[in-house]
mmCIF file of C-alpha atoms in Angstrom:
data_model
loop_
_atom_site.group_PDB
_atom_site.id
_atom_site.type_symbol
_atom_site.label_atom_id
_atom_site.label_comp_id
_atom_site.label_asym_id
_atom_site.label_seq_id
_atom_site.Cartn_x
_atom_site.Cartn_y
_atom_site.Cartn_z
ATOM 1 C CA UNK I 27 100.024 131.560 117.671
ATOM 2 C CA UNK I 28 100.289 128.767 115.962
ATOM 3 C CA UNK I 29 103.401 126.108 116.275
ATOM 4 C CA UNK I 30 104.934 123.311 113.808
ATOM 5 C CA UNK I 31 105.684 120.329 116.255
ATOM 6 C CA UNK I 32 105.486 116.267 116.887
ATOM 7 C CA UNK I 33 102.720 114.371 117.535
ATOM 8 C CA UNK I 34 102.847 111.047 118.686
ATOM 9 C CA UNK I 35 100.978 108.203 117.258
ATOM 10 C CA UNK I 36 103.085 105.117 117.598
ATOM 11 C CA UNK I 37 102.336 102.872 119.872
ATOM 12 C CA UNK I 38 105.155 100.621 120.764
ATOM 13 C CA UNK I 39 107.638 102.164 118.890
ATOM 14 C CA UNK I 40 107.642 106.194 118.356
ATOM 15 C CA UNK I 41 106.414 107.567 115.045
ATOM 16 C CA UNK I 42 105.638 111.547 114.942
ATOM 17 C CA UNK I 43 103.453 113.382 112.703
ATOM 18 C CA UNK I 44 104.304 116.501 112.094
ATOM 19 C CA UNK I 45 101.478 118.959 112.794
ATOM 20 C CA UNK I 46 100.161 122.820 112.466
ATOM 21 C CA UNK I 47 98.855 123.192 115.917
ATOM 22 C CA UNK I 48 98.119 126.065 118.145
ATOM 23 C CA UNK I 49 100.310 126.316 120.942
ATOM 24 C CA UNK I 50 97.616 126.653 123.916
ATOM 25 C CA UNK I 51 96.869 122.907 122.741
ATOM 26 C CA UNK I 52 98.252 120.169 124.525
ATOM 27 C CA UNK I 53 100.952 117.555 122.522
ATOM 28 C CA UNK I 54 97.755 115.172 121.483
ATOM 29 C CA UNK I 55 95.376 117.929 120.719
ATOM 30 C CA UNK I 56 93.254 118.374 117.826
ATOM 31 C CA UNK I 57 95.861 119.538 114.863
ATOM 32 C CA UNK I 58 95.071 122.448 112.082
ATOM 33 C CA UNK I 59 96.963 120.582 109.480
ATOM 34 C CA UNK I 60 99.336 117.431 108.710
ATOM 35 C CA UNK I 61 102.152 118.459 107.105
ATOM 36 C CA UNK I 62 104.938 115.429 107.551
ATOM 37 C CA UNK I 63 105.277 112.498 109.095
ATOM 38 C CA UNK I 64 109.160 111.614 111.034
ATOM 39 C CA UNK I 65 109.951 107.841 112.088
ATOM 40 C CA UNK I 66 113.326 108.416 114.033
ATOM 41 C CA UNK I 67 114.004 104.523 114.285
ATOM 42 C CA UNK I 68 114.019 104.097 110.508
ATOM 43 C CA UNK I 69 115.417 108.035 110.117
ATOM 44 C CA UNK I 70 112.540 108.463 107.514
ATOM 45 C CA UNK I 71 110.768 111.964 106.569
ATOM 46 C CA UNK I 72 107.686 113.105 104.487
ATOM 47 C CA UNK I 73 107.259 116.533 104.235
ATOM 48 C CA UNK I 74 104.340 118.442 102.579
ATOM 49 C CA UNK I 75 106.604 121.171 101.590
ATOM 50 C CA UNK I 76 103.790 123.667 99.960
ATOM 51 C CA UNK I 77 101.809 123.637 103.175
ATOM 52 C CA UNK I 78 105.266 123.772 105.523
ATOM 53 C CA UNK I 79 105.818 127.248 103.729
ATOM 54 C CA UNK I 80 102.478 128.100 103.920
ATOM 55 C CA UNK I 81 102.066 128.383 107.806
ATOM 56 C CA UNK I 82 105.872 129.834 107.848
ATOM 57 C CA UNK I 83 105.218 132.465 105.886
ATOM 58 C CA UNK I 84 102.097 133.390 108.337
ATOM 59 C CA UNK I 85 104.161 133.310 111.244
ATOM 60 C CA UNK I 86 104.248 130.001 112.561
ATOM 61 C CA UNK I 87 107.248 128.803 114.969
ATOM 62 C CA UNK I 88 108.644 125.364 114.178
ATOM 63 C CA UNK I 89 110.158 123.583 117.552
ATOM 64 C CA UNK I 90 113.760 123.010 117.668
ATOM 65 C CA UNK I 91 113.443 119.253 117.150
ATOM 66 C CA UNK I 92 110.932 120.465 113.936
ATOM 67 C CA UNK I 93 113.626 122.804 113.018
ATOM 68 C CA UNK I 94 116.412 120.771 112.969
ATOM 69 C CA UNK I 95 113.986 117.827 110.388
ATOM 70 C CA UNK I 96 113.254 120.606 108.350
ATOM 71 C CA UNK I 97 116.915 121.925 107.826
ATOM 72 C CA UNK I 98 118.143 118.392 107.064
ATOM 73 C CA UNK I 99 115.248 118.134 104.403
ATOM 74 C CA UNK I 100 116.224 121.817 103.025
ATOM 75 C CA UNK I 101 112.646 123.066 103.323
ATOM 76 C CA UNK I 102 114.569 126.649 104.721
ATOM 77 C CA UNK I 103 116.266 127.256 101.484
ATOM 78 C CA UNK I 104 112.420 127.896 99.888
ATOM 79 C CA UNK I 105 111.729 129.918 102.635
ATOM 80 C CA UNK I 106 111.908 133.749 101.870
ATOM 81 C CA UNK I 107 110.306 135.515 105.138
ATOM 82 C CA UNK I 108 108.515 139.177 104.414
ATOM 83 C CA UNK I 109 108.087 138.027 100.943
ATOM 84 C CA UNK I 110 105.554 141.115 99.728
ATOM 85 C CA UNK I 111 102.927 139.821 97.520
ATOM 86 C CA UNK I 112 101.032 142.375 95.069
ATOM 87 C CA UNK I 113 97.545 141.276 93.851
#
């Protein structure tokens, strides 16, 4: 299963990416993907929104701090889950 969540990589001050990770992997573990970046000091957000939806519409699970950055940035409202494709 694979989990949207933060990963640390400021030093002195915290700075999260956020990251498409598997959820057997520890916090620092090797990612799948980058898909934002959240600085909480400055209360700044970048959000690769295509590849957000991507690994939501596969199943991934955000974690409730992810959840809560991505319903302030309105990434939900592009969501549409068990969206059937025909090819």
């Amino acid at each position: 299963m694979v989990k949207l969540r933060l990963k640390r990589c400021g030093r002195k001050q915290a700075v999260y990416r956020i990251v498409a990770i598997d959820v057997r992997s520890r916090r620092e573990g090797k990612d799948l993907r980058k898909v934002g970046f959240y600085d909480p000091i400055k209360n700044q957000t970048c959000l690769n929104v295509p590849a957000i939806l991507y690994f939501l519409e596969r199943g991934a699970q955000p974690t409730k701090t992810v959840q809560d950055i991505l319903k302030k940035a309105e990434v939900f409202k592009e969501f549409r889950p068990n969206q059937t494709k025909f090819t």
